[in-house]
PDB file of C-alpha atoms in Angstrom:
ATOM      1  CA  ASP A   1     227.832 -45.171  -6.257  1.00 67.00           C
ATOM      2  CA  LEU A   2     223.793 -44.435  -6.081  1.00 77.00           C
ATOM      3  CA  PRO A   3     222.266 -42.256  -8.274  1.00 86.00           C
ATOM      4  CA  LEU A   4     221.907 -38.308  -8.085  1.00 87.00           C
ATOM      5  CA  LEU A   5     217.950 -37.939  -7.407  1.00 87.00           C
ATOM      6  CA  ALA A   6     218.560 -33.587  -8.616  1.00 88.00           C
ATOM      7  CA  GLY A   7     222.109 -31.416  -8.479  1.00 90.00           C
ATOM      8  CA  GLU A   8     225.479 -32.107  -9.824  1.00 90.00           C
ATOM      9  CA  ARG A   9     228.025 -33.900  -8.063  1.00 87.00           C
ATOM     10  CA  LYS A  10     231.751 -32.889  -8.904  1.00 88.00           C
ATOM     11  CA  ALA A  11     234.763 -34.888  -7.472  1.00 86.00           C
ATOM     12  CA  SER A  12     238.362 -33.086  -7.104  1.00 88.00           C
ATOM     13  CA  GLU A  13     241.138 -35.495  -8.887  1.00 89.00           C
ATOM     14  CA  LEU A  14     242.540 -35.461  -5.734  1.00 90.00           C
ATOM     15  CA  LEU A  15     240.235 -37.290  -3.545  1.00 92.00           C
ATOM     16  CA  ASN A  16     240.760 -40.597  -2.321  1.00 92.00           C
ATOM     17  CA  ILE A  17     238.222 -42.268   0.059  1.00 92.00           C
ATOM     18  CA  GLY A  18     238.924 -44.748   2.728  1.00 91.00           C
ATOM     19  CA  TYR A  19     235.218 -46.542   3.206  1.00 90.00           C
ATOM     20  CA  PHE A  20     234.990 -48.723   6.463  1.00 87.00           C
ATOM     21  CA  ALA A  21     232.164 -51.336   6.570  1.00 84.00           C
ATOM     22  CA  GLN A  22     231.034 -54.682   7.380  1.00 76.00           C
ATOM     23  CA  HIS A  23     232.032 -55.329   3.781  1.00 80.00           C
ATOM     24  CA  GLN A  24     235.713 -54.684   4.003  1.00 81.00           C
ATOM     25  CA  MET A  25     236.240 -56.914   6.497  1.00 84.00           C
ATOM     26  CA  ASP A  26     234.443 -59.422   4.782  1.00 83.00           C
ATOM     27  CA  ALA A  27     236.786 -58.660   1.045  1.00 86.00           C
ATOM     28  CA  LEU A  28     240.306 -59.754   3.410  1.00 91.00           C
ATOM     29  CA  ASP A  29     241.876 -62.886   1.872  1.00 92.00           C
ATOM     30  CA  GLY A  30     241.488 -65.691   4.241  1.00 92.00           C
ATOM     31  CA  HIS A  31     244.472 -67.212   3.234  1.00 94.00           C
ATOM     32  CA  ALA A  32     246.687 -64.482   3.679  1.00 94.00           C
ATOM     33  CA  SER A  33     248.685 -62.599   6.298  1.00 95.00           C
ATOM     34  CA  PRO A  34     248.404 -58.899   7.152  1.00 95.00           C
ATOM     35  CA  MET A  35     251.716 -59.012   5.773  1.00 95.00           C
ATOM     36  CA  LEU A  36     251.165 -60.022   2.308  1.00 95.00           C
ATOM     37  CA  GLN A  37     247.764 -58.295   2.129  1.00 95.00           C
ATOM     38  CA  LEU A  38     250.087 -54.173   2.673  1.00 96.00           C
ATOM     39  CA  THR A  39     252.848 -56.016   0.731  1.00 95.00           C
ATOM     40  CA  ARG A  40     249.715 -55.937  -2.201  1.00 94.00           C
ATOM     41  CA  ILE A  41     248.972 -52.245  -1.894  1.00 93.00           C
ATOM     42  CA  ALA A  42     252.069 -51.028  -0.968  1.00 94.00           C
ATOM     43  CA  ASP A  43     254.670 -48.836  -2.699  1.00 93.00           C
ATOM     44  CA  LYS A  44     257.863 -51.910  -3.637  1.00 92.00           C
ATOM     45  CA  GLN A  45     260.407 -49.857  -3.070  1.00 93.00           C
ATOM     46  CA  ILE A  46     258.926 -49.692   1.365  1.00 94.00           C
ATOM     47  CA  SER A  47     260.952 -52.340   2.833  1.00 95.00           C
ATOM     48  CA  GLU A  48     259.782 -55.057   4.906  1.00 93.00           C
ATOM     49  CA  ALA A  49     260.574 -53.137   8.195  1.00 94.00           C
ATOM     50  CA  THR A  50     258.470 -50.390   7.607  1.00 95.00           C
ATOM     51  CA  LEU A  51     255.699 -52.415   7.076  1.00 95.00           C
ATOM     52  CA  ARG A  52     255.841 -54.623   9.885  1.00 94.00           C
ATOM     53  CA  SER A  53     256.417 -51.858  12.012  1.00 94.00           C
ATOM     54  CA  PHE A  54     252.552 -50.392  10.072  1.00 93.00           C
ATOM     55  CA  LEU A  55     251.370 -52.807  11.487  1.00 93.00           C
ATOM     56  CA  GLY A  56     252.597 -53.202  14.814  1.00 92.00           C
ATOM     57  CA  SER A  57     250.888 -49.977  15.417  1.00 88.00           C
ATOM     58  CA  PHE A  58     247.423 -51.371  14.657  1.00 88.00           C
ATOM     59  CA  GLY A  59     248.384 -53.860  17.726  1.00 87.00           C
ATOM     60  CA  PHE A  60     249.822 -56.695  15.122  1.00 91.00           C
ATOM     61  CA  SER A  61     252.841 -58.797  16.641  1.00 87.00           C
ATOM     62  CA  GLY A  62     255.355 -60.680  14.670  1.00 84.00           C
ATOM     63  CA  GLU A  63     253.826 -63.816  14.777  1.00 90.00           C
ATOM     64  CA  ARG A  64     250.273 -62.633  14.141  1.00 92.00           C
ATOM     65  CA  MET A  65     251.814 -60.516  11.523  1.00 94.00           C
ATOM     66  CA  ASP A  66     252.394 -63.651   9.417  1.00 94.00           C
ATOM     67  CA  THR A  67     249.813 -65.851   9.925  1.00 95.00           C
ATOM     68  CA  PRO A  68     246.510 -66.239   7.227  1.00 94.00           C
ATOM     69  CA  CYS A  69     244.224 -64.090   8.737  1.00 93.00           C
ATOM     70  CA  GLU A  70     241.572 -66.576   7.837  1.00 92.00           C
ATOM     71  CA  SER A  71     241.588 -67.420  12.040  1.00 90.00           C
ATOM     72  CA  PHE A  72     241.729 -63.879  12.906  1.00 91.00           C
ATOM     73  CA  SER A  73     238.942 -62.770  15.787  1.00 88.00           C
ATOM     74  CA  GLY A  74     236.325 -59.777  14.649  1.00 86.00           C
ATOM     75  CA  GLY A  75     238.197 -57.304  15.987  1.00 86.00           C
ATOM     76  CA  GLU A  76     241.196 -58.154  14.373  1.00 89.00           C
ATOM     77  CA  ARG A  77     239.674 -58.540  10.875  1.00 89.00           C
ATOM     78  CA  ALA A  78     237.856 -54.846  11.851  1.00 88.00           C
ATOM     79  CA  ARG A  79     241.965 -54.055  12.903  1.00 88.00           C
ATOM     80  CA  LEU A  80     243.482 -55.106   9.012  1.00 92.00           C
ATOM     81  CA  ALA A  81     240.891 -53.252   7.461  1.00 90.00           C
ATOM     82  CA  LEU A  82     241.251 -49.839   8.928  1.00 88.00           C
ATOM     83  CA  ALA A  83     245.489 -50.856   8.478  1.00 90.00           C
ATOM     84  CA  LEU A  84     245.062 -51.154   5.255  1.00 93.00           C
ATOM     85  CA  ILE A  85     242.722 -48.311   4.336  1.00 91.00           C
ATOM     86  CA  VAL A  86     244.647 -45.582   6.660  1.00 89.00           C
ATOM     87  CA  TRP A  87     248.146 -47.319   4.631  1.00 92.00           C
ATOM     88  CA  GLN A  88     246.873 -45.837   1.060  1.00 91.00           C
ATOM     89  CA  ARG A  89     246.267 -42.436   3.073  1.00 90.00           C
ATOM     90  CA  PRO A  90     242.854 -41.226   1.994  1.00 92.00           C
ATOM     91  CA  ASN A  91     242.007 -37.699   2.142  1.00 92.00           C
ATOM     92  CA  VAL A  92     238.091 -38.599   2.888  1.00 93.00           C
ATOM     93  CA  LEU A  93     237.197 -40.891   5.446  1.00 91.00           C
ATOM     94  CA  ILE A  94     234.051 -42.380   5.609  1.00 92.00           C
ATOM     95  CA  LEU A  95     233.684 -44.755   8.692  1.00 91.00           C
ATOM     96  CA  ASP A  96     230.298 -46.689   9.267  1.00 91.00           C
ATOM     97  CA  GLU A  97     230.707 -48.108  12.901  1.00 89.00           C
ATOM     98  CA  PRO A  98     234.203 -48.742  13.411  1.00 87.00           C
ATOM     99  CA  THR A  99     234.834 -49.099  16.574  1.00 86.00           C
ATOM    100  CA  ASN A 100     233.207 -52.655  16.416  1.00 84.00           C
ATOM    101  CA  HIS A 101     234.459 -55.946  17.452  1.00 81.00           C
ATOM    102  CA  LEU A 102     237.452 -52.791  19.081  1.00 82.00           C
ATOM    103  CA  ASP A 103     238.406 -53.722  22.239  1.00 84.00           C
ATOM    104  CA  LEU A 104     239.362 -50.650  24.718  1.00 87.00           C
ATOM    105  CA  ASP A 105     243.328 -49.554  23.631  1.00 82.00           C
ATOM    106  CA  MET A 106     241.642 -49.826  20.115  1.00 82.00           C
ATOM    107  CA  ARG A 107     239.127 -47.220  20.089  1.00 86.00           C
ATOM    108  CA  HIS A 108     240.706 -44.944  22.201  1.00 85.00           C
ATOM    109  CA  ALA A 109     243.853 -45.094  19.808  1.00 82.00           C
ATOM    110  CA  LEU A 110     241.034 -44.701  16.698  1.00 84.00           C
ATOM    111  CA  SER A 111     239.989 -41.991  18.471  1.00 87.00           C
ATOM    112  CA  MET A 112     242.953 -40.082  18.329  1.00 85.00           C
ATOM    113  CA  ALA A 113     244.602 -41.254  14.868  1.00 83.00           C
ATOM    114  CA  LEU A 114     241.156 -39.339  13.468  1.00 86.00           C
ATOM    115  CA  GLN A 115     241.971 -36.505  15.943  1.00 86.00           C
ATOM    116  CA  ASP A 116     245.189 -35.989  14.282  1.00 82.00           C
ATOM    117  CA  PHE A 117     243.990 -36.988  10.631  1.00 84.00           C
ATOM    118  CA  GLU A 118     244.378 -34.105   8.513  1.00 85.00           C
ATOM    119  CA  GLY A 119     241.276 -34.756   5.874  1.00 89.00           C
ATOM    120  CA  ALA A 120     237.757 -35.217   6.353  1.00 92.00           C
ATOM    121  CA  VAL A 121     235.653 -37.855   8.185  1.00 92.00           C
ATOM    122  CA  VAL A 122     231.719 -38.799   7.783  1.00 92.00           C
ATOM    123  CA  LEU A 123     231.012 -40.969  10.845  1.00 92.00           C
ATOM    124  CA  VAL A 124     227.946 -42.884  11.052  1.00 91.00           C
ATOM    125  CA  SER A 125     228.865 -44.536  14.531  1.00 89.00           C
ATOM    126  CA  HIS A 126     226.517 -45.137  18.203  1.00 88.00           C
ATOM    127  CA  GLU A 127     229.158 -44.679  20.334  1.00 88.00           C
ATOM    128  CA  ARG A 128     228.796 -41.114  22.386  1.00 88.00           C
ATOM    129  CA  GLN A 129     232.607 -40.797  23.426  1.00 89.00           C
ATOM    130  CA  LEU A 130     233.949 -41.255  19.672  1.00 89.00           C
ATOM    131  CA  ILE A 131     231.585 -38.661  18.659  1.00 91.00           C
ATOM    132  CA  ALA A 132     232.179 -36.016  20.878  1.00 89.00           C
ATOM    133  CA  SER A 133     235.999 -36.335  20.693  1.00 88.00           C
ATOM    134  CA  VAL A 134     236.265 -36.700  16.712  1.00 89.00           C
ATOM    135  CA  CYS A 135     232.816 -34.772  15.269  1.00 90.00           C
ATOM    136  CA  ASP A 136     232.898 -31.298  15.064  1.00 88.00           C
ATOM    137  CA  GLU A 137     229.648 -30.914  13.296  1.00 91.00           C
ATOM    138  CA  LEU A 138     226.714 -33.100  13.419  1.00 92.00           C
ATOM    139  CA  LEU A 139     224.332 -34.169  10.656  1.00 92.00           C
ATOM    140  CA  LEU A 140     220.583 -35.604  11.552  1.00 91.00           C
ATOM    141  CA  VAL A 141     219.129 -37.713   9.326  1.00 89.00           C
ATOM    142  CA  HIS A 142     214.926 -37.866  10.371  1.00 88.00           C
ATOM    143  CA  GLY A 143     211.739 -37.429   8.466  1.00 86.00           C
ATOM    144  CA  GLY A 144     213.611 -38.324   5.122  1.00 87.00           C
ATOM    145  CA  LYS A 145     215.801 -35.844   5.223  1.00 89.00           C
ATOM    146  CA  CYS A 146     219.623 -34.679   6.294  1.00 89.00           C
ATOM    147  CA  THR A 147     220.169 -31.695   8.047  1.00 92.00           C
ATOM    148  CA  GLU A 148     223.128 -29.809   9.682  1.00 92.00           C
ATOM    149  CA  PHE A 149     221.673 -30.439  13.422  1.00 92.00           C
ATOM    150  CA  GLU A 150     222.648 -27.383  16.415  1.00 90.00           C
ATOM    151  CA  GLY A 151     223.888 -28.196  18.566  1.00 89.00           C
ATOM    152  CA  ASP A 152     225.983 -31.287  20.347  1.00 88.00           C
ATOM    153  CA  LEU A 153     225.246 -34.520  22.034  1.00 88.00           C
ATOM    154  CA  GLN A 154     223.411 -33.384  24.732  1.00 89.00           C
ATOM    155  CA  ASP A 155     221.552 -31.530  23.016  1.00 91.00           C
ATOM    156  CA  TYR A 156     220.667 -34.300  20.483  1.00 89.00           C
ATOM    157  CA  ALA A 157     219.711 -36.319  23.738  1.00 88.00           C
ATOM    158  CA  LYS A 158     216.913 -33.462  24.651  1.00 92.00           C
ATOM    159  CA  TRP A 159     215.943 -33.362  20.673  1.00 90.00           C
ATOM    160  CA  LEU A 160     215.431 -36.803  21.564  1.00 89.00           C
ATOM    161  CA  ARG A 161     213.341 -36.783  24.260  1.00 92.00           C
ATOM    162  CA  GLU A 162     210.705 -34.422  23.129  1.00 91.00           C
ATOM    163  CA  ALA A 163     210.326 -36.382  19.909  1.00 87.00           C
ATOM    164  CA  ARG A 164     209.540 -39.417  21.925  1.00 89.00           C
ATOM    165  CA  GLN A 165     207.317 -36.785  23.820  1.00 90.00           C
ATOM    166  CA  GLN A 166     205.150 -35.747  21.066  1.00 87.00           C
ATOM    167  CA  GLN A 167     205.160 -38.836  19.803  1.00 85.00           C
ATOM    168  CA  ILE A 168     203.458 -40.187  23.002  1.00 88.00           C
ATOM    169  CA  ASN A 169     201.402 -37.229  22.892  1.00 87.00           C
ATOM    170  CA  ALA A 170     200.102 -37.460  19.339  1.00 84.00           C
ATOM    171  CA  GLN A 171     199.450 -41.390  20.088  1.00 84.00           C
ATOM    172  CA  THR A 172     197.128 -40.702  23.034  1.00 84.00           C
ATOM    173  CA  ALA A 173     195.598 -37.787  21.503  1.00 81.00           C
ATOM    174  CA  VAL A 174     194.529 -40.572  19.047  1.00 80.00           C
ATOM    175  CA  ALA A 175     193.585 -43.157  21.329  1.00 77.00           C
ATOM    176  CA  GLN A 176     191.055 -40.451  23.284  1.00 78.00           C
ATOM    177  CA  ASN A 177     189.581 -39.369  20.073  1.00 78.00           C
ATOM    178  CA  ASN A 178     188.809 -43.402  19.175  1.00 75.00           C
ATOM    179  CA  SER A 179     188.003 -44.034  23.000  1.00 73.00           C
ATOM    180  CA  SER A 180     185.742 -40.420  22.502  1.00 69.00           C
ATOM    181  CA  SER A 181     184.345 -41.721  19.139  1.00 66.00           C
ATOM    182  CA  ALA A 182     183.396 -44.996  20.370  1.00 63.00           C
ATOM    183  CA  ALA A 183     181.245 -43.666  23.547  1.00 61.00           C
ATOM    184  CA  THR A 184     178.960 -41.421  21.867  1.00 59.00           C
ATOM    185  CA  ALA A 185     178.549 -44.187  18.846  1.00 56.00           C
ATOM    186  CA  PRO A 186     175.490 -46.229  20.860  1.00 56.00           C
ATOM    187  CA  ALA A 187     174.105 -42.901  22.262  1.00 52.00           C
ATOM    188  CA  LYS A 188     173.193 -42.366  18.292  1.00 54.00           C
ATOM    189  CA  VAL A 189     171.651 -45.939  18.049  1.00 53.00           C
ATOM    190  CA  ASP A 190     169.595 -45.761  21.333  1.00 65.00           C
ATOM    191  CA  LYS A 191     168.242 -42.634  19.955  1.00 68.00           C
ATOM    192  CA  GLU A 192     167.604 -44.343  16.587  1.00 72.00           C
ATOM    193  CA  ALA A 193     166.096 -47.312  18.907  1.00 74.00           C
ATOM    194  CA  GLN A 194     164.053 -44.958  20.801  1.00 73.00           C
ATOM    195  CA  ARG A 195     162.563 -43.363  17.914  1.00 74.00           C
ATOM    196  CA  LYS A 196     161.283 -46.705  15.709  1.00 76.00           C
ATOM    197  CA  GLU A 197     160.038 -47.997  19.262  1.00 75.00           C
ATOM    198  CA  ALA A 198     157.751 -44.732  19.681  1.00 72.00           C
ATOM    199  CA  ALA A 199     156.916 -45.066  16.199  1.00 72.00           C
ATOM    200  CA  ARG A 200     155.566 -48.973  16.431  1.00 74.00           C
ATOM    201  CA  ARG A 201     153.626 -47.668  19.809  1.00 73.00           C
ATOM    202  CA  ARG A 202     151.821 -45.355  17.913  1.00 69.00           C
ATOM    203  CA  GLU A 203     150.984 -47.803  15.732  1.00 72.00           C
ATOM    204  CA  GLN A 204     149.600 -50.383  18.172  1.00 71.00           C
ATOM    205  CA  THR A 205     147.934 -47.971  19.717  1.00 68.00           C
ATOM    206  CA  ARG A 206     146.064 -45.974  16.240  1.00 64.00           C
ATOM    207  CA  PRO A 207     142.588 -48.167  17.288  1.00 64.00           C
ATOM    208  CA  ILE A 208     142.549 -46.933  20.137  1.00 60.00           C
ATOM    209  CA  ARG A 209     143.325 -43.681  19.647  1.00 56.00           C
ATOM    210  CA  LYS A 210     140.841 -43.343  17.312  1.00 58.00           C
ATOM    211  CA  ASN A 211     138.026 -44.989  19.195  1.00 55.00           C
ATOM    212  CA  ILE A 212     138.541 -42.632  21.460  1.00 54.00           C
ATOM    213  CA  GLU A 213     137.842 -39.763  19.442  1.00 56.00           C
ATOM    214  CA  LYS A 214     134.606 -41.442  18.513  1.00 54.00           C
ATOM    215  CA  VAL A 215     133.498 -41.409  21.460  1.00 49.00           C
ATOM    216  CA  GLU A 216     134.459 -38.023  22.304  1.00 52.00           C
TER     217      GLU A 216
END
């Protein structure tokens, strides 16, 4: 856990967080099958049929349920990690790019499952369809701050365009200012050179001017 910078955090005694990210997939026991890994965290009185039915809902067939997961694809490992999290019935889900490695059918199944989830979901994703179907509140991380974003994904796309245009305008203004400064700099140098040249000429013509004054 990250240390608090300010304030305090009080966690409910009933808080049960399920966290899905890449390291959950990496932490799977490659020598154990999905069935074995689920059995390890399930209550002893849960029947094998119930466990197999649950794994089947995550796309595991009879053979794959009993196959060590070291040979699994990224999608299979992601499904297994999600299955182990969901089995523990968390009331808060933190999902970091959960659809990576998932095929279209599993993405749809995940979306439907999250819509039916009765707890809180914190979702980090680049998949707009998943965000639109699951999330009812958006948070904007910008400029070192995290604030609630008023609007939907279409409003966010508009905000992005405006922010990029502001950045382009600022860069253009800086470039024009630098160009203007560079253009005026030679003029200052030329004026200084002209003053020096005028002083040199006055020095050269001083004897002539004195002779003229004597003649007059």
